[in-house]
Coordinates of N, CA, C and O in Angstrom, one line a residue:
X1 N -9.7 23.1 -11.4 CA -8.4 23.7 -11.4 C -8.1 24.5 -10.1 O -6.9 24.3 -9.8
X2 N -8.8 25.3 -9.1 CA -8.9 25.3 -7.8 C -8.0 24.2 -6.8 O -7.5 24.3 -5.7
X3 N -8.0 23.1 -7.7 CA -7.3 21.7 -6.6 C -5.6 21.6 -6.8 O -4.8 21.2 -6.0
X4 N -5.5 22.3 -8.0 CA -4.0 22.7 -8.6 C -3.0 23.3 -7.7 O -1.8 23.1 -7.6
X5 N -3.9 24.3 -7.1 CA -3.3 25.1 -6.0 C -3.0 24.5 -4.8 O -2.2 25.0 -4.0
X6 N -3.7 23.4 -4.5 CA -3.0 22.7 -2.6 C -1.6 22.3 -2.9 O -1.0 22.6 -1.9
X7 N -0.8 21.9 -3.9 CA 0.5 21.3 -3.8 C 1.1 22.1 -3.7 O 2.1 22.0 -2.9
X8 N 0.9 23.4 -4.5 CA 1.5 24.8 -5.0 C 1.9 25.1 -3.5 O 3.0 25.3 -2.9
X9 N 0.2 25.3 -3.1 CA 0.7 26.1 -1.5 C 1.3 24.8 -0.5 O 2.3 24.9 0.2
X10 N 0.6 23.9 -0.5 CA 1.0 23.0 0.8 C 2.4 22.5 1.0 O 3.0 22.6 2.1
X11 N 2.9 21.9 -0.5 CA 3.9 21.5 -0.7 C 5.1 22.5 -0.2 O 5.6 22.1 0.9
X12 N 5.7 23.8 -0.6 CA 6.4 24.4 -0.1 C 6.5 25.0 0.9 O 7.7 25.3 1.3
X13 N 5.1 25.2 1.8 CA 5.2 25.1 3.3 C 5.7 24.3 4.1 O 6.3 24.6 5.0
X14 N 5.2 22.6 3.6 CA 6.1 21.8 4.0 C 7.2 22.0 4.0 O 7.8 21.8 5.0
X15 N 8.0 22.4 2.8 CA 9.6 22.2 2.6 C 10.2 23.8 3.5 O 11.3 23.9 3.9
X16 N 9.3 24.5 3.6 CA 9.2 25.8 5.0 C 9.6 24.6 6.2 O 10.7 24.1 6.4
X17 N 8.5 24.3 6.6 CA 8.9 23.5 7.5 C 10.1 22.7 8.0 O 10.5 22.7 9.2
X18 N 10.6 21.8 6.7 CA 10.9 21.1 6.9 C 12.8 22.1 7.5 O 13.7 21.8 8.3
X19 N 12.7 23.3 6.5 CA 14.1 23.7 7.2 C 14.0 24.0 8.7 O 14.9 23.7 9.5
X20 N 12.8 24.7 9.1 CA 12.8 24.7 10.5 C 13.1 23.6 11.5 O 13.7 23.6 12.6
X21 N 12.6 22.5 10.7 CA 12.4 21.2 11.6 C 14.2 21.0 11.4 O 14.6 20.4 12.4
X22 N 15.3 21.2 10.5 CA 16.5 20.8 10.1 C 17.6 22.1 11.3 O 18.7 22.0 11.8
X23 N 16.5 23.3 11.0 CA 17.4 24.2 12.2 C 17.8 23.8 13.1 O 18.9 23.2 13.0
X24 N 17.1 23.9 14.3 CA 16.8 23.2 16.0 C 16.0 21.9 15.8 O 15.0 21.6 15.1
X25 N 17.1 20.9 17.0 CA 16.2 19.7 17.3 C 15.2 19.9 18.2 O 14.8 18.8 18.7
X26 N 14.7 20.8 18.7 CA 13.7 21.3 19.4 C 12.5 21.3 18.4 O 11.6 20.6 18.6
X27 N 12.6 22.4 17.2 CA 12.1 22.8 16.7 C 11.4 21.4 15.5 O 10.4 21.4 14.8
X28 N 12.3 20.5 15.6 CA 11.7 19.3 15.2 C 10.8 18.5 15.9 O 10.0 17.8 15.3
X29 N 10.9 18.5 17.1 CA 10.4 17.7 18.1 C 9.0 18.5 18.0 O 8.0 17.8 18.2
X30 N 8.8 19.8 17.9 CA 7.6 20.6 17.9 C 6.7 20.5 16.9 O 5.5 20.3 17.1
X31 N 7.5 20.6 15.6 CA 6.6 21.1 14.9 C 6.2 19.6 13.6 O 5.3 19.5 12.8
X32 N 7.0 18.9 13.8 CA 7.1 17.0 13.2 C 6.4 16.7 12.3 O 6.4 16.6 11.1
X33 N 4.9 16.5 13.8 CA 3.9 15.9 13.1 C 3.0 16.8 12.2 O 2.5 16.2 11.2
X34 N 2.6 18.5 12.4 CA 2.6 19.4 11.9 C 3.0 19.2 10.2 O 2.1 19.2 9.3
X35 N 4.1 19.2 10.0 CA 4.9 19.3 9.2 C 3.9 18.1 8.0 O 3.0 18.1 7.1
X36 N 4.8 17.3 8.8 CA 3.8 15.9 7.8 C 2.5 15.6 7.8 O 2.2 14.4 7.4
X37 N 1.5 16.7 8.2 CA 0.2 16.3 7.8 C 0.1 17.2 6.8 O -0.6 16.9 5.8
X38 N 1.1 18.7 6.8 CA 0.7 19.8 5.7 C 1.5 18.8 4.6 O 0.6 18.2 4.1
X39 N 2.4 18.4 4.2 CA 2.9 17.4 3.4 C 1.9 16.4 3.0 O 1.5 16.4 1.8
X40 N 1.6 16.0 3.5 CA 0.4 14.9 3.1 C -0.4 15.5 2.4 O -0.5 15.3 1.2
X41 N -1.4 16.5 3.3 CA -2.2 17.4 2.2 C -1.4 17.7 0.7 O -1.9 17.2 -0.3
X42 N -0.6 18.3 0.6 CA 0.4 18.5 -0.7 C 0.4 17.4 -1.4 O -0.1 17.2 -2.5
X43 N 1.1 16.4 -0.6 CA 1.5 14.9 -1.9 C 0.0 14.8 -2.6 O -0.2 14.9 -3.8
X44 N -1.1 14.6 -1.3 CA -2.5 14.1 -1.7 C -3.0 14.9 -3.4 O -3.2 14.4 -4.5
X45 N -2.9 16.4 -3.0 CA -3.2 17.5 -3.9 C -2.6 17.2 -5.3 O -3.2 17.4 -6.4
X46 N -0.8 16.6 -5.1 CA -0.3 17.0 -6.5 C -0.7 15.3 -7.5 O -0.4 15.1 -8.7
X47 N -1.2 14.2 -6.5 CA -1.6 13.1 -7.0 C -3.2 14.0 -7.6 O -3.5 14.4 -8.7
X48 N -3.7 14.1 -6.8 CA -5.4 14.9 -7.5 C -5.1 15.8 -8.8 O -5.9 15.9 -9.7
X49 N -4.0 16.5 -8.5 CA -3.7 17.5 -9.8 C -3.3 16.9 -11.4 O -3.5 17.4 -12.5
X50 N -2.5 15.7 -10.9 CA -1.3 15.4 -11.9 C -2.6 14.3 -12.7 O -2.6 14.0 -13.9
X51 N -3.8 13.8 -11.9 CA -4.5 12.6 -12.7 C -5.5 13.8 -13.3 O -5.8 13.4 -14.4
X52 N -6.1 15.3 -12.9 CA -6.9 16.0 -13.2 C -6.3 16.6 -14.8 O -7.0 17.0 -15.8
X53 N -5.2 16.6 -14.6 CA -4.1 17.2 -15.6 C -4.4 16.0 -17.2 O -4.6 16.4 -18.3
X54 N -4.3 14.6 -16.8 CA -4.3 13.8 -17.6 C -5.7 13.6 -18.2 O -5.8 13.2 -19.4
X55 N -6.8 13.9 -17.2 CA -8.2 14.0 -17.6 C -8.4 15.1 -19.1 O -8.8 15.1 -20.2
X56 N -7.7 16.2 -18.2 CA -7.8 17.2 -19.3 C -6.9 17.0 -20.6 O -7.2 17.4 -21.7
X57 N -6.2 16.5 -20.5 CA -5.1 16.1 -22.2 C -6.4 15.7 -22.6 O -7.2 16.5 -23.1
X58 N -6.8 14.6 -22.3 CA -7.5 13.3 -22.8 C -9.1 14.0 -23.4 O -9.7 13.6 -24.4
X59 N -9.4 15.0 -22.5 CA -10.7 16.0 -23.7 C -10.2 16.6 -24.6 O -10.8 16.8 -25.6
X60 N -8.8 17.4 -24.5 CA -8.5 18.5 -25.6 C -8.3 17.3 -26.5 O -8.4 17.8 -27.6
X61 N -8.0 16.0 -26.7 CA -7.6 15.0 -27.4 C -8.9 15.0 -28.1 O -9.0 15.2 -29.3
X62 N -10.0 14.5 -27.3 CA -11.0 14.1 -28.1 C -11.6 15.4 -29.0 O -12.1 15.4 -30.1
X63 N -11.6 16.3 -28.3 CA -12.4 17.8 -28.9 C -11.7 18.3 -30.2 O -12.3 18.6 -31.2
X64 N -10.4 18.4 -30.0 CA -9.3 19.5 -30.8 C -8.2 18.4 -31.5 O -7.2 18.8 -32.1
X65 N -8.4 17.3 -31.3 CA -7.0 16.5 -32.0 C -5.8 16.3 -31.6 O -5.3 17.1 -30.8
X66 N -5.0 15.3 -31.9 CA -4.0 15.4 -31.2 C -2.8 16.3 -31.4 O -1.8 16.2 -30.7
X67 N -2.8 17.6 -32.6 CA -2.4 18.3 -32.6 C -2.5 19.3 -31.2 O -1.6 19.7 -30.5
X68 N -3.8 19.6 -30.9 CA -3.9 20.6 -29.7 C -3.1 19.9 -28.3 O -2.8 20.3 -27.2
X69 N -3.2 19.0 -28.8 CA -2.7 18.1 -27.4 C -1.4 18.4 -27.0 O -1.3 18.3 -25.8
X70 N -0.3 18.6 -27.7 CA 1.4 19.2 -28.2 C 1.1 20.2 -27.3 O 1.9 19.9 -26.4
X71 N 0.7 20.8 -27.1 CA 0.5 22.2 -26.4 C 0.7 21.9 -24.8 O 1.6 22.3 -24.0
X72 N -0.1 21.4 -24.5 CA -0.3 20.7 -22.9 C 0.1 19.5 -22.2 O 0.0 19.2 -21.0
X73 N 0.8 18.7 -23.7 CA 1.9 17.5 -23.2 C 2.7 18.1 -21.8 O 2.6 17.7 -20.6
X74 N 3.4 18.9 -22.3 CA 4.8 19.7 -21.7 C 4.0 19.7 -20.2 O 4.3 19.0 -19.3
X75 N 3.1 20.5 -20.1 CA 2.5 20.9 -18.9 C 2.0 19.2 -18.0 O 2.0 18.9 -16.8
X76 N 1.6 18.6 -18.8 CA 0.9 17.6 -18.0 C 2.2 16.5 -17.7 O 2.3 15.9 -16.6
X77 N 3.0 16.4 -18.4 CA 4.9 15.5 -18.4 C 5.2 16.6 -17.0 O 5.1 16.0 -15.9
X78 N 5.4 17.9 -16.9 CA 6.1 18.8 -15.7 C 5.1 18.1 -14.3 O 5.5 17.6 -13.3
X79 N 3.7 18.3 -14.6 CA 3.0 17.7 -13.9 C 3.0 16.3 -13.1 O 2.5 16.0 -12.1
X80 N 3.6 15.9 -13.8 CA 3.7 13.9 -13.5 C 4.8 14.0 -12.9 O 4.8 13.6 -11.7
X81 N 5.9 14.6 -13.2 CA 7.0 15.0 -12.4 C 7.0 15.2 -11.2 O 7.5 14.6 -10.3
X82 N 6.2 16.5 -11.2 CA 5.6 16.6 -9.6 C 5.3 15.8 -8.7 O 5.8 15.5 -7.6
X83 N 4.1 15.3 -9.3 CA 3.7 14.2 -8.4 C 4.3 13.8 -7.7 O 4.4 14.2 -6.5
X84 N 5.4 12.5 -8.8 CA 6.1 11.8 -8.2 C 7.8 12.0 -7.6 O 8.9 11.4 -7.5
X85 N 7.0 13.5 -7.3 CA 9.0 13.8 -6.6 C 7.9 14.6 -5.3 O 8.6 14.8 -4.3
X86 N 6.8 14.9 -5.0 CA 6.0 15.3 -4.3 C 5.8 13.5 -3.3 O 5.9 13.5 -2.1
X87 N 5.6 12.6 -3.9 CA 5.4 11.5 -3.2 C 6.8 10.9 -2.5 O 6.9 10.3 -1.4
X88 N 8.0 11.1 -3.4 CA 9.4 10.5 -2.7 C 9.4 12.0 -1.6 O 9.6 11.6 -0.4
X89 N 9.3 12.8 -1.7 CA 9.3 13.9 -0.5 C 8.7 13.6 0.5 O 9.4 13.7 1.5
X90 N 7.4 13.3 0.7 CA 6.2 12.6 1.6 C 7.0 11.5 2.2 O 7.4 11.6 3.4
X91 N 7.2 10.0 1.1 CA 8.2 9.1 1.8 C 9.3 9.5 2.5 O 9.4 9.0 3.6
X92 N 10.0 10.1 2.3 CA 11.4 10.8 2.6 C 11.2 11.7 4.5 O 11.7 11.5 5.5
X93 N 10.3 12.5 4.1 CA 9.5 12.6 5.1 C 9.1 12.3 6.5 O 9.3 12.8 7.6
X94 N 8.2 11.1 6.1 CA 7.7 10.4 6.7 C 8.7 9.2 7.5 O 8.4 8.6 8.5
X95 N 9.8 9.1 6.9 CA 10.8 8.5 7.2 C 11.8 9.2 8.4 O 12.3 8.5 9.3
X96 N 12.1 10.4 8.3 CA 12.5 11.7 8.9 C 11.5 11.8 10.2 O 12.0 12.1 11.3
X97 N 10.4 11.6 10.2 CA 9.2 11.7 11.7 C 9.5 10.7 12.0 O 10.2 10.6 13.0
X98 N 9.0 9.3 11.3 CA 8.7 8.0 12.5 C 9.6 7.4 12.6 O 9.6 6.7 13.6
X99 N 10.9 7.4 11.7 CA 12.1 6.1 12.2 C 12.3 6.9 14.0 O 12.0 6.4 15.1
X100 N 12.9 8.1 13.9 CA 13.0 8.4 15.5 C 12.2 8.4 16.0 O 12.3 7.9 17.2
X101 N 11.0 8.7 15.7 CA 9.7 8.2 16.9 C 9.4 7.0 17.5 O 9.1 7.0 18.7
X102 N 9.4 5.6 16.5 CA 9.3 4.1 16.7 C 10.7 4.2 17.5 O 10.8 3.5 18.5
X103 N 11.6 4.7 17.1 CA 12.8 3.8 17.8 C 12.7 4.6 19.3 O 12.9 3.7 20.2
X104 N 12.5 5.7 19.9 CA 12.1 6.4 20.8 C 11.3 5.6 21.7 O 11.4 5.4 22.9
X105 N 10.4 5.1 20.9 CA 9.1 4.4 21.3 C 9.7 3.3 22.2 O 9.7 3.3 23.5
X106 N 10.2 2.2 21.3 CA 10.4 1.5 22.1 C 10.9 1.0 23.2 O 10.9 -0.2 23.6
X107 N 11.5 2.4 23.6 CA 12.5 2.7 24.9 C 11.1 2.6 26.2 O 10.0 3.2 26.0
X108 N 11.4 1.5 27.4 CA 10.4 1.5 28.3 C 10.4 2.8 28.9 O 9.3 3.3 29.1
X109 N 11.3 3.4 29.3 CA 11.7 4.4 30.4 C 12.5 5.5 29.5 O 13.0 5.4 28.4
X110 N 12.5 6.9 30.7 CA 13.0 8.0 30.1 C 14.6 7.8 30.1 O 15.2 8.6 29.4
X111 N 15.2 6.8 31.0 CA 16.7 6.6 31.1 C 17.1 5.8 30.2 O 18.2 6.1 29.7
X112 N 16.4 4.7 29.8 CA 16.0 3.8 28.7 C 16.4 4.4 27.1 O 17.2 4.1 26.3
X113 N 15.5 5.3 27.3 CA 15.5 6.0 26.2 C 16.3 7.1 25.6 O 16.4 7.6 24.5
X114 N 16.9 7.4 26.9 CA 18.4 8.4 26.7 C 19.6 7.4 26.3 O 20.6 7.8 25.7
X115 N 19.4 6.3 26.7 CA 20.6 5.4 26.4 C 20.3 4.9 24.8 O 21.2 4.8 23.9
X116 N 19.2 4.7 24.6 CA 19.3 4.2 23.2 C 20.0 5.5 22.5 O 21.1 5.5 22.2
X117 N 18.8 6.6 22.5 CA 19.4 7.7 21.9 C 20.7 7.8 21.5 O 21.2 7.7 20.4
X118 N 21.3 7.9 22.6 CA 23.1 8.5 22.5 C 23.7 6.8 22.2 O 24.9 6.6 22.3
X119 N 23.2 6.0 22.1 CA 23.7 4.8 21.3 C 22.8 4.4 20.5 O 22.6 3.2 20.5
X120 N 21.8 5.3 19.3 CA 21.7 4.7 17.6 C 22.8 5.7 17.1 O 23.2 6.8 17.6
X121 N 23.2 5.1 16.2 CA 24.1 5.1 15.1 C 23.7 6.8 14.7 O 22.7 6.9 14.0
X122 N 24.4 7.9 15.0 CA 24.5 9.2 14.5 C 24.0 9.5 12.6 O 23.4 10.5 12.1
X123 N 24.4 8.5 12.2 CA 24.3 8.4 10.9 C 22.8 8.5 10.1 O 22.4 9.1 9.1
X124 N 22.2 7.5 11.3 CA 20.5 7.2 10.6 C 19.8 8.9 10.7 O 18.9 9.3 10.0
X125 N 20.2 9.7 11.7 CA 19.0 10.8 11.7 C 19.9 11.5 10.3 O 19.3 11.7 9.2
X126 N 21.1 11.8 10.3 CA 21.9 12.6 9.4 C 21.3 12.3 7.7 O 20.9 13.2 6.9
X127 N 21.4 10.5 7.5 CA 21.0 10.0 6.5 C 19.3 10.6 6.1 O 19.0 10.7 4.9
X128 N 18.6 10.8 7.0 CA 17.8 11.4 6.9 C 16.8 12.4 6.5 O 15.7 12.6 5.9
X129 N 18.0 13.1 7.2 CA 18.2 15.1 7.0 C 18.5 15.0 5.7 O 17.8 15.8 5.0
X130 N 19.3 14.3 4.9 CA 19.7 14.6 3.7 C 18.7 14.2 2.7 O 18.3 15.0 1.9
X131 N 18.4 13.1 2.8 CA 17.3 12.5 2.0 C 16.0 13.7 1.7 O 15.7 14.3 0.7
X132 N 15.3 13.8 3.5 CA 14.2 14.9 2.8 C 15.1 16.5 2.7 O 14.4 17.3 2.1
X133 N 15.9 16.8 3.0 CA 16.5 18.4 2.0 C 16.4 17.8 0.4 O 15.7 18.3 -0.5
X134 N 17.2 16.6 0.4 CA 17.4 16.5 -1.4 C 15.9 16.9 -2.3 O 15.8 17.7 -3.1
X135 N 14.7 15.6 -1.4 CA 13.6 15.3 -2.2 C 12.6 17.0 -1.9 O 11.9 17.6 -2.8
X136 N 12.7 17.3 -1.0 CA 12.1 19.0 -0.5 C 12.8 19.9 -1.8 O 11.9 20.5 -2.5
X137 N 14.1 20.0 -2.1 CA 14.1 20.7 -3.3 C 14.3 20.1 -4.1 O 15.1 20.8 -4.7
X138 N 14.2 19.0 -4.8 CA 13.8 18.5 -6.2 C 12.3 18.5 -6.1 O 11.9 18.4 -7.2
X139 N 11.3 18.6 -5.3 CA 9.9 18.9 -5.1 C 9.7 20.3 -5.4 O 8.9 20.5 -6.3
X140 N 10.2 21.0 -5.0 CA 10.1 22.3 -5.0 C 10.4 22.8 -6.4 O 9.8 23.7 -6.9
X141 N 11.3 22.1 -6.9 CA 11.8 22.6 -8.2 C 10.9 22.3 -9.4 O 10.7 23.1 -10.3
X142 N 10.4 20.7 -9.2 CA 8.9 20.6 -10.5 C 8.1 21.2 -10.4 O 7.5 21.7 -11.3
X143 N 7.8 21.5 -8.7 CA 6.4 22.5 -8.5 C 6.0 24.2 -9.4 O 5.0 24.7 -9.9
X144 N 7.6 24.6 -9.3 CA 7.8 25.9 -9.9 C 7.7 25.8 -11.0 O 7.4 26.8 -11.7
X145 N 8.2 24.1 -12.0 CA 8.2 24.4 -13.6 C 7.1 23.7 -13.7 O 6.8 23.7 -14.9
X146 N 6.3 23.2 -13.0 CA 5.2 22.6 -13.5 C 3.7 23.9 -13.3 O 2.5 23.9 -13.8
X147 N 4.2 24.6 -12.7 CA 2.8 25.7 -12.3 C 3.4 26.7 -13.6 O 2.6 27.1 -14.5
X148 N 4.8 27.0 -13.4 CA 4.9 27.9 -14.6 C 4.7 27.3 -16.5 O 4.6 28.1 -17.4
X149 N 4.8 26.2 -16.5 CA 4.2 25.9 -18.0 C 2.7 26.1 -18.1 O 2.2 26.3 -19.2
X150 N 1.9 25.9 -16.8 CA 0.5 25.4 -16.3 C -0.1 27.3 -16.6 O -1.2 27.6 -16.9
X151 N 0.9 28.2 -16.3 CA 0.6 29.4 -16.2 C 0.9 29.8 -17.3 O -0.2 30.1 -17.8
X152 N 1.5 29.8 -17.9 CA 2.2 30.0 -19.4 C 1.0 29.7 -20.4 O 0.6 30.5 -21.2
X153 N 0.6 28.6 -20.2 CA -0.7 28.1 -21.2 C -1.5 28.8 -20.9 O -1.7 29.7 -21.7
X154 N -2.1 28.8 -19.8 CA -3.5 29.7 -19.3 C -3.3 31.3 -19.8 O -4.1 32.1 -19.9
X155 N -2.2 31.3 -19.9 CA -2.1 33.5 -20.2 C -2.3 33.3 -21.7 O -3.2 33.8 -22.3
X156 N -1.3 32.5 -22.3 CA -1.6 32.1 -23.6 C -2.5 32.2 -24.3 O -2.6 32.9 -25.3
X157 N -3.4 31.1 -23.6 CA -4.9 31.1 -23.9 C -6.0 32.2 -24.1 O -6.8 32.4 -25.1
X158 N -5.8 33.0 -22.8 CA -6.1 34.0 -22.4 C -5.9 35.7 -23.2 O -6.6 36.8 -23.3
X159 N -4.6 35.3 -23.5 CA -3.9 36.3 -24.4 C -4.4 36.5 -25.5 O -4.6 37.7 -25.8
X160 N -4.8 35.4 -26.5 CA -5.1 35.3 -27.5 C -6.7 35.0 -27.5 O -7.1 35.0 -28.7
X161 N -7.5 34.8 -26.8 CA -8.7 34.8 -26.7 C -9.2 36.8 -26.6 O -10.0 37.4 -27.3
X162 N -8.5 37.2 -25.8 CA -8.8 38.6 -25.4 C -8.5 39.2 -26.7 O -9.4 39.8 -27.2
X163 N -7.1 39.0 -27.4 CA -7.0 39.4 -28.7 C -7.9 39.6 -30.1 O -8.2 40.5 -30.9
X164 N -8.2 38.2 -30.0 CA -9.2 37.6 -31.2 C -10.8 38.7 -30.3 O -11.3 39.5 -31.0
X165 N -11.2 38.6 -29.2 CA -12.1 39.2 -28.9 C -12.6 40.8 -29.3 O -13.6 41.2 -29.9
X166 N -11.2 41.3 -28.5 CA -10.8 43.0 -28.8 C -10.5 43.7 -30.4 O -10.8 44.8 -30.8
X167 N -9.9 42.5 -30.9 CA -9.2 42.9 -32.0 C -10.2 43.0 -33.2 O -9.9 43.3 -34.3

């Protein structure tokens, strides 16, 4: 459960990032690749989290029945969510760094390359910006309800263990 925490933290640093990188095109050009390795770490984390999540249904299943299982559905469904709005963020992302980098690339020369620039289509970096803002807070938003059901159980647990202990 220790591994739960990289998306938690990585993921939203990224989406830190990513408004910096949406501030200044400076600040894009600096901090890019940055950005998308701390993202990567994240996606990687909430793929490790979301399959560790289904490990665990699958013992409270075998131990406790599938009545106990009702309890941690919610959490492990918020979980999968994650994931997979954590991986279209990554794509989304990743799309946002290399489409202008490859097309940059291919420019032979620095004059070369100023002419492509100010003649690609304004649209593709914009189309961009939009895509990872959208998927950055629809990521952001499972992360928050997926850690708070994930926290919710654990105090739960906790709550009532300490009780039954004390009491």
């Amino acid at each position: 459960p220790l591994l739960v925490h990289l998306p938690v933290v990585m993921l939203p640093l990224a989406a830190l990032g990513v408004v910096v990188m949406l501030a200044r095109r400076t600040w894009y050009d600096q901090y890019r690749w940055a950005v998308l390795v701390v993202a990567a770490f994240g996606t990687l984390g909430a793929i490790l989290a979301a399959s560790s999540g289904e490990g665990l249904e699958q013992q409270i299943r075998a131990k406790e029945g599938a009545a106990a299982v009702q309890a941690i559905h919610d959490h492990t469904q918020a979980g999968d969510l994650a994931r997979n709005l954590a991986i279209a963020f990554f794509i989304a992302l990743a799309a946002y760094v290399l489409v202008p980098w490859l097309l940059d690339r291919r420019a032979p020369t620095a004059e070369e390359n100023q002419r492509r620039t100010s003649s690609r289509p304004a649209w593709i970096r914009t189309a961009l910006m939009v895509a990872v803002a959208l998927t950055a807070t629809a990521s952001m938003v499972s992360i928050v309800k997926a850690g708070r059901s994930g926290a919710s159980r654990a105090w739960e647990d906790y709550d009532t263990s300490s009780t039954s202990a004390g009491g």
